């Protein structure tokens, strides 16, 4: 008979911590439990990445996704190009970089789900259990993000089929725009592809992080880079490259509205997968000897490069074909088919391109569920596939709201003229992620002993230690607060 609960071996491990996890209270047995865990300190009960390089690839897989290829180009387009890009890059360096280091470090030291990792470190350092709220908010945020993320990934999946079937042969921007509208206007189609994407995601997540995911990452990551370059080369050959380049790199602050700051900051969190525990959960499976700071450098650089190349490719095509850079969420779906529809062997390349965007989305989607799945496996001692199914079902129900935001319920805009999709998107990127990042920075910067953190992060030289402290305790938190303050003031002053 199938059992919904984990086999005895894991159950025994669990019984050590049976009375530990009351998220908001410190129970007397905490210390005992933590000691009990000591021998497995460098291992996670959920599995470990098989090498340091695989951790980096997995984290890059989480970071590189729809945020880079679908979202970054259209928000850059909507927010005026170069000036927005500059603010975004500043956010990546000053906020994204230190917060990602702090987050991965928490996971690597805790070796459990984000909620329990933070709880463990809080207890070890005599801090309040309430810090585990970081993990709670992240877990909820991750499910909300996945609910709309999988809808867009569903669009991508539908386009794989369309491209391979040659539907866009010789198409121009007008035709691809209409095709996109026709597709999103159909609730049944969007629901179908969304459900398919969710099903595959949950299927793989249920099987555990190690096997399917690691293999998928190894195969998909190089291919997506190659196909992005194909798009870029196409953009250059079409003659729109310089216009696209100027649009992205010409800094004109008069084009940047104050709200653009919040969008840039929110996106820095989103694209790096930070502020909600995904990267912390991955950090928990990181080999002990892998250095956090070098891993983070690679992840941040690759993620940024992919976004820049995707942006350049897409704006080149926009200018070569007289389209508008501010086409919103449909931008990728209108531009890429034009490029591939006019390339020799375009249907094959185009189909492959969307296939690998889907893979990139997939390697991110999986990381969005990991904080919740790891937590409930730890807490309820349930089997991973049971937890995965339940989380998948909840996410699916939430996602239906986003599916219908583009058709049946497009007029349902309960606040600020936002659809359900807009609400989930903005709520998570403007609030959940930056506030999660703020809490992580404050926890690590002010509530953990500096010396310990320097040791964990292997920061050895004195000046680097102070740069680190300045970034995590001053620059990152203050920048986040300033962006919030400015945006709120503007809303009130403007409203
Ligand atoms: N970083 C992913 C992307 O750019 C999205 C994501 C956000 C994944 C938060 C995990 C956590 O597409």
CSV table of C-alpha atoms and ligand atoms in Angstrom, one decimal:
chain,number,residue,atom,x,y,z
A,1,UNK,CA,0.0,0.0,0.0
A,2,UNK,CA,1.2,3.5,-0.8
A,3,UNK,CA,2.0,5.5,2.3
A,4,UNK,CA,1.5,9.3,2.4
A,5,UNK,CA,4.3,9.5,4.9
A,6,UNK,CA,8.0,9.1,4.7
A,7,UNK,CA,9.6,5.7,5.4
A,8,UNK,CA,10.9,5.0,8.9
A,9,UNK,CA,14.4,6.1,8.3
A,10,UNK,CA,13.5,9.7,7.7
A,11,UNK,CA,10.8,9.4,10.3
A,12,UNK,CA,13.4,8.7,12.9
A,13,UNK,CA,15.4,11.7,11.9
A,14,UNK,CA,12.3,13.7,12.2
A,15,UNK,CA,11.4,12.4,15.6
A,16,UNK,CA,14.5,14.2,16.9
A,17,UNK,CA,12.9,17.4,16.0
A,18,UNK,CA,9.3,16.5,16.8
A,19,UNK,CA,8.6,19.2,19.4
A,20,UNK,CA,11.0,21.8,18.0
A,21,UNK,CA,9.2,23.7,15.3
A,22,UNK,CA,6.8,26.1,16.9
A,23,UNK,CA,7.7,28.8,14.6
A,24,UNK,CA,7.1,31.7,17.0
A,25,UNK,CA,8.3,30.2,20.2
A,26,UNK,CA,11.6,28.9,21.5
A,27,UNK,CA,10.9,25.5,22.9
A,28,UNK,CA,13.2,24.0,25.5
A,29,UNK,CA,14.2,21.1,23.3
A,30,UNK,CA,15.5,23.3,20.6
A,31,UNK,CA,19.1,23.1,21.7
A,32,UNK,CA,18.9,19.3,22.1
A,33,UNK,CA,17.4,18.9,18.7
A,34,UNK,CA,20.0,21.2,17.2
A,35,UNK,CA,22.8,19.1,18.8
A,36,UNK,CA,21.1,16.0,17.5
A,37,UNK,CA,21.3,17.6,14.1
A,38,UNK,CA,25.0,18.4,14.5
A,39,UNK,CA,26.3,15.3,13.0
A,40,UNK,CA,24.3,15.9,9.9
A,41,UNK,CA,25.3,19.6,9.9
A,42,UNK,CA,26.8,19.5,6.5
A,43,UNK,CA,24.1,17.5,4.8
A,44,UNK,CA,20.5,18.3,4.1
A,45,UNK,CA,17.8,15.7,4.5
A,46,UNK,CA,16.4,16.6,1.1
A,47,UNK,CA,19.6,15.7,-0.8
A,48,UNK,CA,22.7,17.7,-1.9
A,49,UNK,CA,23.9,19.0,-5.2
A,50,UNK,CA,26.4,16.6,-6.5
A,51,UNK,CA,29.1,19.2,-6.9
A,52,UNK,CA,29.8,22.9,-6.4
A,53,UNK,CA,29.5,23.5,-10.1
A,54,UNK,CA,26.1,21.9,-10.1
A,55,UNK,CA,25.0,24.2,-7.3
A,56,UNK,CA,26.1,27.2,-9.4
A,57,UNK,CA,24.3,25.9,-12.5
A,58,UNK,CA,21.2,25.2,-10.5
A,59,UNK,CA,21.2,28.7,-9.0
A,60,UNK,CA,21.9,30.1,-12.5
A,61,UNK,CA,18.9,28.0,-13.6
A,62,UNK,CA,16.8,29.5,-10.9
A,63,UNK,CA,17.9,33.0,-11.7
A,64,UNK,CA,17.8,32.9,-15.5
A,65,UNK,CA,14.3,32.6,-16.5
A,66,UNK,CA,11.3,34.5,-17.8
A,67,UNK,CA,12.5,37.5,-15.7
A,68,UNK,CA,15.5,37.8,-18.1
A,69,UNK,CA,14.0,36.9,-21.4
A,70,UNK,CA,10.4,37.9,-21.1
A,71,UNK,CA,10.2,40.5,-18.4
A,72,UNK,CA,13.4,42.5,-18.5
A,73,UNK,CA,13.0,43.7,-22.1
A,74,UNK,CA,9.4,44.8,-21.7
A,75,UNK,CA,9.9,46.7,-18.4
A,76,UNK,CA,13.0,48.4,-19.9
A,77,UNK,CA,10.8,49.3,-22.8
A,78,UNK,CA,8.0,50.6,-20.6
A,79,UNK,CA,10.3,52.6,-18.4
A,80,UNK,CA,12.3,54.4,-21.0
A,81,UNK,CA,15.4,52.4,-21.8
A,82,UNK,CA,18.9,53.4,-20.7
A,83,UNK,CA,18.2,55.3,-17.5
A,84,UNK,CA,16.1,52.4,-16.2
A,85,UNK,CA,18.9,50.0,-17.1
A,86,UNK,CA,21.4,52.0,-15.2
A,87,UNK,CA,19.2,52.1,-12.0
A,88,UNK,CA,18.6,48.4,-12.4
A,89,UNK,CA,22.3,47.6,-12.7
A,90,UNK,CA,23.0,49.8,-9.6
A,91,UNK,CA,20.3,47.8,-7.7
A,92,UNK,CA,21.9,44.5,-8.8
A,93,UNK,CA,25.4,45.6,-7.5
A,94,UNK,CA,24.5,47.4,-4.3
A,95,UNK,CA,21.4,45.4,-3.2
A,96,UNK,CA,21.2,42.2,-5.2
A,97,UNK,CA,24.8,41.1,-4.7
A,98,UNK,CA,25.0,41.4,-0.9
A,99,UNK,CA,21.5,40.1,-0.3
A,100,UNK,CA,22.1,37.0,-2.4
A,101,UNK,CA,25.3,36.3,-0.4
A,102,UNK,CA,23.4,36.6,2.8
A,103,UNK,CA,20.6,34.5,1.6
A,104,UNK,CA,22.7,31.6,0.3
A,105,UNK,CA,24.8,31.8,3.5
A,106,UNK,CA,21.7,31.3,5.6
A,107,UNK,CA,20.7,28.3,3.7
A,108,UNK,CA,24.2,26.8,3.7
A,109,UNK,CA,24.4,27.2,7.5
A,110,UNK,CA,20.9,26.1,8.2
A,111,UNK,CA,20.8,23.1,5.8
A,112,UNK,CA,17.0,23.1,6.0
A,113,UNK,CA,14.0,24.8,4.5
A,114,UNK,CA,14.2,28.6,4.6
A,115,UNK,CA,11.8,28.8,7.6
A,116,UNK,CA,13.8,26.3,9.6
A,117,UNK,CA,17.2,27.5,8.5
A,118,UNK,CA,16.5,31.0,9.7
A,119,UNK,CA,14.9,29.6,12.9
A,120,UNK,CA,18.0,27.5,13.5
A,121,UNK,CA,20.4,30.5,13.1
A,122,UNK,CA,18.1,32.7,15.2
A,123,UNK,CA,18.1,30.2,18.0
A,124,UNK,CA,21.9,29.6,17.8
A,125,UNK,CA,22.4,33.3,18.3
A,126,UNK,CA,19.7,33.9,20.9
A,127,UNK,CA,17.5,35.8,18.6
A,128,UNK,CA,13.7,35.9,18.3
A,129,UNK,CA,11.9,33.0,16.5
A,130,UNK,CA,10.0,35.7,14.7
A,131,UNK,CA,12.8,36.0,12.2
A,132,UNK,CA,11.4,32.8,10.7
A,133,UNK,CA,8.7,35.1,9.3
A,134,UNK,CA,11.3,35.7,6.5
A,135,UNK,CA,10.8,32.1,5.5
A,136,UNK,CA,7.0,32.2,5.8
A,137,UNK,CA,6.7,35.3,3.7
A,138,UNK,CA,9.0,33.8,1.1
A,139,UNK,CA,7.1,30.6,1.0
A,140,UNK,CA,3.8,32.4,0.4
A,141,UNK,CA,5.5,34.7,-2.1
A,142,UNK,CA,6.9,31.8,-4.0
A,143,UNK,CA,3.6,30.2,-4.5
A,144,UNK,CA,2.0,33.4,-5.6
A,145,UNK,CA,4.9,34.0,-8.1
A,146,UNK,CA,4.6,30.5,-9.4
A,147,UNK,CA,0.9,31.0,-10.0
A,148,UNK,CA,1.4,33.7,-12.6
A,149,UNK,CA,4.8,32.6,-13.7
A,150,UNK,CA,3.5,29.3,-14.9
A,151,UNK,CA,0.8,31.1,-16.9
A,152,UNK,CA,3.4,32.9,-18.9
A,153,UNK,CA,5.5,29.7,-19.1
A,154,UNK,CA,2.3,28.2,-20.6
A,155,UNK,CA,2.2,30.9,-23.3
A,156,UNK,CA,5.8,30.0,-24.0
A,157,UNK,CA,5.0,26.3,-24.3
A,158,UNK,CA,2.2,27.0,-26.7
A,159,UNK,CA,4.6,29.0,-28.8
A,160,UNK,CA,7.0,26.1,-29.1
A,161,UNK,CA,4.3,24.3,-31.0
A,162,UNK,CA,3.3,27.3,-33.1
A,163,UNK,CA,6.8,28.0,-34.2
A,164,UNK,CA,7.6,24.5,-35.1
A,165,UNK,CA,4.5,24.3,-37.1
A,166,UNK,CA,5.6,27.2,-39.2
A,167,UNK,CA,2.7,29.4,-38.2
A,168,UNK,CA,4.8,32.6,-38.4
A,169,UNK,CA,6.5,32.1,-41.7
A,170,UNK,CA,7.2,35.5,-43.2
A,171,UNK,CA,5.1,37.2,-40.6
A,172,UNK,CA,5.5,40.9,-39.7
A,173,UNK,CA,4.9,42.7,-36.3
A,174,UNK,CA,1.2,43.3,-37.1
A,175,UNK,CA,0.5,39.6,-37.8
A,176,UNK,CA,2.4,38.3,-34.7
A,177,UNK,CA,0.7,40.9,-32.5
A,178,UNK,CA,-2.7,39.8,-33.7
A,179,UNK,CA,-1.8,36.1,-33.3
A,180,UNK,CA,-0.7,36.8,-29.7
A,181,UNK,CA,-3.9,38.6,-28.9
A,182,UNK,CA,-6.0,35.8,-30.4
A,183,UNK,CA,-4.1,33.3,-28.3
A,184,UNK,CA,-4.4,35.0,-25.0
A,185,UNK,CA,-8.1,35.9,-25.7
A,186,UNK,CA,-8.9,32.2,-25.5
A,187,UNK,CA,-9.3,31.1,-21.9
A,188,UNK,CA,-9.4,27.4,-22.8
A,189,UNK,CA,-6.0,27.5,-24.6
A,190,UNK,CA,-4.2,29.5,-22.0
A,191,UNK,CA,-5.7,27.3,-19.2
A,192,UNK,CA,-4.6,24.1,-21.0
A,193,UNK,CA,-1.0,25.2,-21.5
A,194,UNK,CA,-0.8,26.6,-18.0
A,195,UNK,CA,-2.1,23.3,-16.6
A,196,UNK,CA,0.4,21.3,-18.7
A,197,UNK,CA,3.3,23.4,-17.5
A,198,UNK,CA,2.2,23.1,-13.9
A,199,UNK,CA,1.8,19.3,-14.2
A,200,UNK,CA,5.3,18.9,-15.6
A,201,UNK,CA,6.8,21.1,-12.9
A,202,UNK,CA,5.1,19.3,-10.1
A,203,UNK,CA,5.9,15.9,-11.6
A,204,UNK,CA,9.7,16.7,-11.6
A,205,UNK,CA,9.6,18.5,-8.2
A,206,UNK,CA,7.9,15.5,-6.7
A,207,UNK,CA,10.7,13.3,-7.8
A,208,UNK,CA,13.3,15.2,-5.8
A,209,UNK,CA,15.8,17.9,-6.7
A,210,UNK,CA,18.7,15.7,-7.6
A,211,UNK,CA,17.9,13.6,-10.6
A,212,UNK,CA,15.7,15.2,-13.2
A,213,UNK,CA,16.6,18.7,-12.3
A,214,UNK,CA,20.3,18.3,-12.4
A,215,UNK,CA,20.2,16.6,-15.8
A,216,UNK,CA,17.8,19.1,-17.2
A,217,UNK,CA,20.1,21.9,-16.0
A,218,UNK,CA,23.2,20.5,-17.6
A,219,UNK,CA,21.5,20.1,-21.0
A,220,UNK,CA,19.4,23.2,-21.1
A,221,UNK,CA,21.7,26.0,-19.9
A,222,UNK,CA,24.3,25.9,-22.7
A,223,UNK,CA,21.6,25.6,-25.3
A,224,UNK,CA,19.6,28.6,-24.1
A,225,UNK,CA,22.8,30.7,-24.4
A,226,UNK,CA,23.4,29.6,-27.9
A,227,UNK,CA,19.9,30.3,-29.0
A,228,UNK,CA,19.9,33.7,-27.5
A,229,UNK,CA,23.0,34.5,-29.5
A,230,UNK,CA,21.2,33.3,-32.6
A,231,UNK,CA,18.5,35.9,-31.9
A,232,UNK,CA,21.1,38.6,-31.3
A,233,UNK,CA,22.9,37.8,-34.5
A,234,UNK,CA,19.6,38.0,-36.3
A,235,UNK,CA,18.9,41.3,-34.8
A,236,UNK,CA,22.3,42.6,-35.9
A,237,UNK,CA,21.8,41.4,-39.4
A,238,UNK,CA,18.4,43.0,-39.7
A,239,UNK,CA,20.0,46.4,-39.2
A,240,UNK,CA,18.0,47.4,-36.1
A,241,UNK,CA,20.9,46.7,-33.7
A,242,UNK,CA,22.2,50.2,-33.3
A,243,UNK,CA,18.8,51.6,-32.7
A,244,UNK,CA,18.2,48.9,-30.2
A,245,UNK,CA,21.6,49.5,-28.6
A,246,UNK,CA,21.1,53.2,-28.3
A,247,UNK,CA,17.7,52.6,-26.8
A,248,UNK,CA,19.1,50.4,-24.1
A,249,UNK,CA,22.3,52.2,-23.3
A,250,UNK,CA,21.4,55.9,-23.9
A,251,UNK,CA,20.8,57.3,-20.5
A,252,UNK,CA,18.1,60.0,-20.5
A,253,UNK,CA,16.8,60.6,-17.0
A,254,UNK,CA,13.9,62.6,-18.2
A,255,UNK,CA,12.4,59.3,-19.4
A,256,UNK,CA,12.6,57.6,-16.0
A,257,UNK,CA,9.6,58.1,-13.8
A,258,UNK,CA,9.9,57.7,-10.1
A,259,UNK,CA,7.9,54.5,-10.2
A,260,UNK,CA,10.7,53.1,-12.5
A,261,UNK,CA,12.9,53.0,-9.4
A,262,UNK,CA,10.6,50.6,-7.7
A,263,UNK,CA,10.2,48.5,-10.8
A,264,UNK,CA,14.0,48.3,-11.2
A,265,UNK,CA,14.6,47.4,-7.6
A,266,UNK,CA,11.7,44.8,-7.6
A,267,UNK,CA,13.1,43.3,-10.8
A,268,UNK,CA,16.6,43.1,-9.4
A,269,UNK,CA,15.2,40.8,-6.7
A,270,UNK,CA,13.0,38.9,-9.1
A,271,UNK,CA,15.6,38.2,-11.6
A,272,UNK,CA,18.2,37.0,-9.0
A,273,UNK,CA,15.5,34.8,-7.3
A,274,UNK,CA,16.3,36.5,-4.0
A,275,UNK,CA,14.1,37.8,-1.2
A,276,UNK,CA,11.8,34.8,-1.0
A,277,UNK,CA,14.0,31.9,0.0
A,278,UNK,CA,14.3,30.0,-3.3
A,279,UNK,CA,18.0,30.6,-3.4
A,280,UNK,CA,18.3,30.0,0.3
A,281,UNK,CA,16.7,26.6,-0.2
A,282,UNK,CA,19.2,25.8,-2.9
A,283,UNK,CA,22.0,27.0,-0.7
A,284,UNK,CA,21.0,24.4,1.8
A,285,UNK,CA,22.0,21.7,-0.7
A,286,UNK,CA,25.3,23.3,-1.5
A,287,UNK,CA,28.5,21.3,-0.9
A,288,UNK,CA,30.2,22.6,2.2
A,289,UNK,CA,33.5,23.5,0.5
A,290,UNK,CA,31.9,25.6,-2.3
A,291,UNK,CA,32.5,29.2,-1.6
A,292,UNK,CA,29.4,31.4,-1.4
A,293,UNK,CA,31.1,34.6,-2.7
A,294,UNK,CA,32.5,33.1,-5.9
A,295,UNK,CA,29.3,31.3,-6.6
A,296,UNK,CA,27.3,34.5,-6.2
A,297,UNK,CA,29.7,36.4,-8.5
A,298,UNK,CA,29.1,33.9,-11.3
A,299,UNK,CA,25.3,33.8,-10.8
A,300,UNK,CA,25.0,37.6,-10.8
A,301,UNK,CA,27.2,38.1,-13.8
A,302,UNK,CA,25.6,35.3,-15.9
A,303,UNK,CA,22.1,36.5,-15.0
A,304,UNK,CA,22.8,40.1,-16.0
A,305,UNK,CA,24.5,39.1,-19.2
A,306,UNK,CA,21.6,37.0,-20.3
A,307,UNK,CA,19.2,39.8,-19.6
A,308,UNK,CA,21.4,42.3,-21.6
A,309,UNK,CA,21.7,39.9,-24.5
A,310,UNK,CA,17.9,39.2,-24.5
A,311,UNK,CA,17.2,42.9,-24.3
A,312,UNK,CA,19.6,43.8,-27.2
A,313,UNK,CA,18.2,41.0,-29.4
A,314,UNK,CA,14.6,42.0,-28.8
A,315,UNK,CA,15.1,45.8,-29.2
A,316,UNK,CA,17.1,45.2,-32.4
A,317,UNK,CA,14.1,43.3,-33.8
A,318,UNK,CA,11.7,45.9,-32.5
A,319,UNK,CA,13.6,48.7,-34.4
A,320,UNK,CA,14.3,46.6,-37.5
A,321,UNK,CA,10.5,45.9,-37.9
A,322,UNK,CA,9.1,49.3,-36.8
A,323,UNK,CA,7.5,47.9,-33.7
A,324,UNK,CA,7.1,49.6,-30.3
A,325,UNK,CA,9.5,48.9,-27.5
A,326,UNK,CA,6.8,49.4,-24.9
A,327,UNK,CA,4.5,46.6,-25.9
A,328,UNK,CA,4.2,45.2,-22.4
A,329,UNK,CA,4.0,41.6,-21.5
A,330,UNK,CA,3.4,40.6,-25.1
A,331,UNK,CA,6.7,42.1,-26.3
A,332,UNK,CA,8.6,38.8,-26.6
A,333,UNK,CA,5.7,37.0,-28.2
A,334,UNK,CA,5.4,39.7,-30.8
A,335,UNK,CA,9.1,40.2,-31.6
A,336,UNK,CA,10.7,36.7,-31.5
A,337,UNK,CA,8.2,35.1,-34.0
A,338,UNK,CA,9.0,38.0,-36.4
A,339,UNK,CA,12.7,37.2,-36.2
A,340,UNK,CA,12.3,33.5,-36.6
A,341,UNK,CA,9.5,33.8,-39.2
A,342,UNK,CA,12.0,35.5,-41.5
A,343,UNK,CA,15.1,33.4,-40.9
A,344,UNK,CA,16.1,30.5,-43.0
A,345,UNK,CA,15.2,27.4,-41.0
A,346,UNK,CA,13.4,29.9,-38.7
A,347,UNK,CA,10.6,27.5,-37.7
A,348,UNK,CA,13.2,25.0,-36.3
A,349,UNK,CA,15.3,27.7,-34.6
A,350,UNK,CA,12.2,29.4,-33.3
A,351,UNK,CA,10.6,26.3,-32.0
A,352,UNK,CA,13.9,25.5,-30.3
A,353,UNK,CA,14.2,29.0,-28.9
A,354,UNK,CA,10.8,28.8,-27.2
A,355,UNK,CA,11.6,25.3,-26.1
A,356,UNK,CA,14.7,26.5,-24.2
A,357,UNK,CA,12.9,29.6,-22.8
A,358,UNK,CA,10.4,27.1,-21.5
A,359,UNK,CA,13.3,25.1,-20.0
A,360,UNK,CA,14.7,28.3,-18.4
A,361,UNK,CA,11.2,29.0,-17.0
A,362,UNK,CA,11.0,25.5,-15.8
A,363,UNK,CA,14.4,25.5,-13.9
A,364,UNK,CA,13.1,28.7,-12.2
A,365,UNK,CA,9.6,27.3,-11.5
A,366,UNK,CA,11.1,24.3,-9.7
A,367,UNK,CA,13.0,26.6,-7.3
A,368,UNK,CA,9.9,28.6,-6.5
A,369,UNK,CA,8.3,25.5,-4.9
A,370,UNK,CA,11.3,24.3,-3.0
A,371,UNK,CA,10.9,26.4,0.1
A,372,UNK,CA,7.4,25.2,0.7
A,373,UNK,CA,8.0,21.6,-0.2
A,374,UNK,CA,11.1,21.4,2.0
A,375,UNK,CA,9.3,22.9,4.9
A,376,UNK,CA,6.2,20.7,4.8
A,377,UNK,CA,8.4,17.6,4.3
A,378,UNK,CA,10.3,18.6,7.4
A,379,UNK,CA,7.3,19.5,9.4
A,380,UNK,CA,4.7,16.9,8.5
A,381,UNK,CA,7.1,14.1,7.7
A,382,UNK,CA,4.9,13.6,4.6
A,383,UNK,CA,6.3,12.1,1.4
A,384,UNK,CA,7.6,14.6,-1.0
A,385,UNK,CA,5.2,13.8,-3.8
A,386,UNK,CA,2.2,14.3,-1.5
A,387,UNK,CA,3.4,17.7,-0.5
A,388,UNK,CA,4.3,18.6,-4.1
A,389,UNK,CA,0.7,17.6,-5.2
A,390,UNK,CA,-0.9,19.8,-2.6
A,391,UNK,CA,1.3,22.8,-3.3
A,392,UNK,CA,0.7,22.3,-7.0
A,393,UNK,CA,-3.1,22.2,-6.5
A,394,UNK,CA,-3.0,25.4,-4.4
A,395,UNK,CA,-0.8,27.1,-7.0
A,396,UNK,CA,-3.1,26.0,-9.8
A,397,UNK,CA,-6.2,27.4,-8.2
A,398,UNK,CA,-4.4,30.8,-7.7
A,399,UNK,CA,-3.1,30.7,-11.3
A,400,UNK,CA,-6.6,30.4,-12.8
A,401,UNK,CA,-7.0,34.1,-11.7
A,402,UNK,CA,-4.1,35.0,-13.9
A,403,UNK,CA,-5.2,32.9,-16.8
A,404,UNK,CA,-8.5,34.7,-16.9
A,405,UNK,CA,-6.9,38.2,-16.4
A,406,UNK,CA,-6.2,38.2,-20.1
A,407,UNK,CA,-9.7,37.3,-21.3
A,408,UNK,CA,-12.8,36.5,-19.2
A,409,UNK,CA,-11.8,38.6,-16.2
A,410,UNK,CA,-9.8,41.3,-18.0
A,411,UNK,CA,-12.3,43.9,-16.7
A,412,UNK,CA,-12.1,42.7,-13.2
A,413,UNK,CA,-9.6,45.3,-11.8
A,414,UNK,CA,-10.3,45.6,-8.0
A,415,UNK,CA,-7.6,48.0,-7.2
A,416,UNK,CA,-5.6,50.7,-9.2
A,417,UNK,CA,-6.9,49.3,-12.4
A,418,UNK,CA,-4.9,46.1,-12.0
A,419,UNK,CA,-6.1,42.7,-13.0
A,420,UNK,CA,-5.5,39.7,-10.8
A,421,UNK,CA,-2.3,39.0,-12.8
A,422,UNK,CA,-1.1,42.5,-12.2
A,423,UNK,CA,-1.9,42.3,-8.5
A,424,UNK,CA,0.1,39.1,-8.0
A,425,UNK,CA,2.9,40.4,-10.1
A,426,UNK,CA,3.3,43.7,-8.5
A,427,UNK,CA,2.5,42.5,-4.9
A,428,UNK,CA,5.4,40.1,-5.0
A,429,UNK,CA,7.9,42.1,-6.9
A,430,UNK,CA,7.3,45.5,-5.3
A,431,UNK,CA,6.7,44.3,-1.8
A,432,UNK,CA,7.3,40.6,-0.9
A,433,UNK,CA,10.7,40.3,-2.5
A,434,UNK,CA,12.2,43.7,-1.5
A,435,UNK,CA,10.8,43.5,2.0
A,436,UNK,CA,12.1,39.9,2.3
A,437,UNK,CA,15.5,41.1,1.1
A,438,UNK,CA,15.4,43.9,3.7
A,439,UNK,CA,14.6,41.5,6.5
A,440,UNK,CA,17.4,39.2,5.4
A,441,UNK,CA,19.9,42.1,5.2
A,442,UNK,CA,18.9,43.4,8.7
A,443,UNK,CA,19.0,39.9,10.2
A,444,UNK,CA,22.4,39.1,8.9
A,445,UNK,CA,23.8,42.6,9.2
A,446,UNK,CA,22.6,43.4,12.7
A,447,UNK,CA,21.5,40.2,14.4
A,448,UNK,CA,24.3,37.7,13.6
A,449,UNK,CA,27.8,38.3,14.9
A,450,UNK,CA,30.0,39.9,12.2
A,451,UNK,CA,32.9,37.5,13.0
A,452,UNK,CA,30.7,34.5,12.4
A,453,UNK,CA,29.3,35.8,9.1
A,454,UNK,CA,32.8,36.7,7.9
A,455,UNK,CA,33.9,33.1,8.7
A,456,UNK,CA,30.8,31.6,7.0
A,457,UNK,CA,31.5,33.7,3.9
A,458,UNK,CA,35.2,33.3,4.0
A,459,UNK,CA,35.9,37.0,3.8
A,460,UNK,CA,39.4,37.3,5.0
A,461,UNK,CA,40.9,40.7,4.3
A,462,UNK,CA,40.1,43.5,6.6
A,463,UNK,CA,39.0,46.0,4.0
A,464,UNK,CA,36.7,43.4,2.3
A,465,UNK,CA,35.2,42.7,5.7
A,466,UNK,CA,34.2,46.3,6.2
A,467,UNK,CA,33.0,46.6,2.6
A,468,UNK,CA,30.7,43.6,3.3
A,469,UNK,CA,29.4,45.1,6.6
A,470,UNK,CA,28.8,48.4,4.9
A,471,UNK,CA,26.9,46.8,2.0
A,472,UNK,CA,24.7,44.4,4.1
A,473,UNK,CA,24.0,46.6,7.1
A,474,UNK,CA,23.9,50.1,5.5
A,475,UNK,CA,23.8,50.4,1.7
A,476,UNK,CA,21.4,47.6,1.0
A,477,UNK,CA,18.8,48.3,3.7
A,478,UNK,CA,18.9,52.0,3.2
A,479,UNK,CA,18.6,51.8,-0.6
A,480,UNK,CA,15.6,49.6,-0.2
A,481,UNK,CA,14.0,51.9,2.3
A,482,UNK,CA,14.8,55.0,0.2
A,483,UNK,CA,13.2,53.5,-2.9
A,484,UNK,CA,10.1,52.7,-0.9
A,485,UNK,CA,9.9,56.1,0.7
A,486,UNK,CA,10.2,57.9,-2.6
A,487,UNK,CA,7.6,55.8,-4.3
A,488,UNK,CA,5.1,56.2,-1.5
A,489,UNK,CA,5.7,59.9,-1.3
A,490,UNK,CA,5.1,60.1,-5.0
A,491,UNK,CA,1.9,58.2,-4.7
A,492,UNK,CA,0.5,60.4,-2.1
A,493,UNK,CA,1.8,63.6,-3.6
A,494,UNK,CA,0.7,62.5,-7.1
A,495,UNK,CA,-2.6,61.1,-5.8
B,1,LIG,N1,14.6,34.5,-11.3
B,1,LIG,C1,13.5,34.0,-12.0
B,1,LIG,C2,13.5,34.6,-13.4
B,1,LIG,O1,14.2,35.6,-13.6
B,1,LIG,C3,12.2,34.1,-11.3
B,1,LIG,C4,12.2,33.7,-9.9
B,1,LIG,C5,12.0,34.6,-8.9
B,1,LIG,C6,12.6,32.4,-9.5
B,1,LIG,C7,12.0,34.3,-7.5
B,1,LIG,C8,12.7,32.0,-8.2
B,1,LIG,C9,12.4,33.0,-7.2
B,1,LIG,O2,12.7,34.2,-14.2
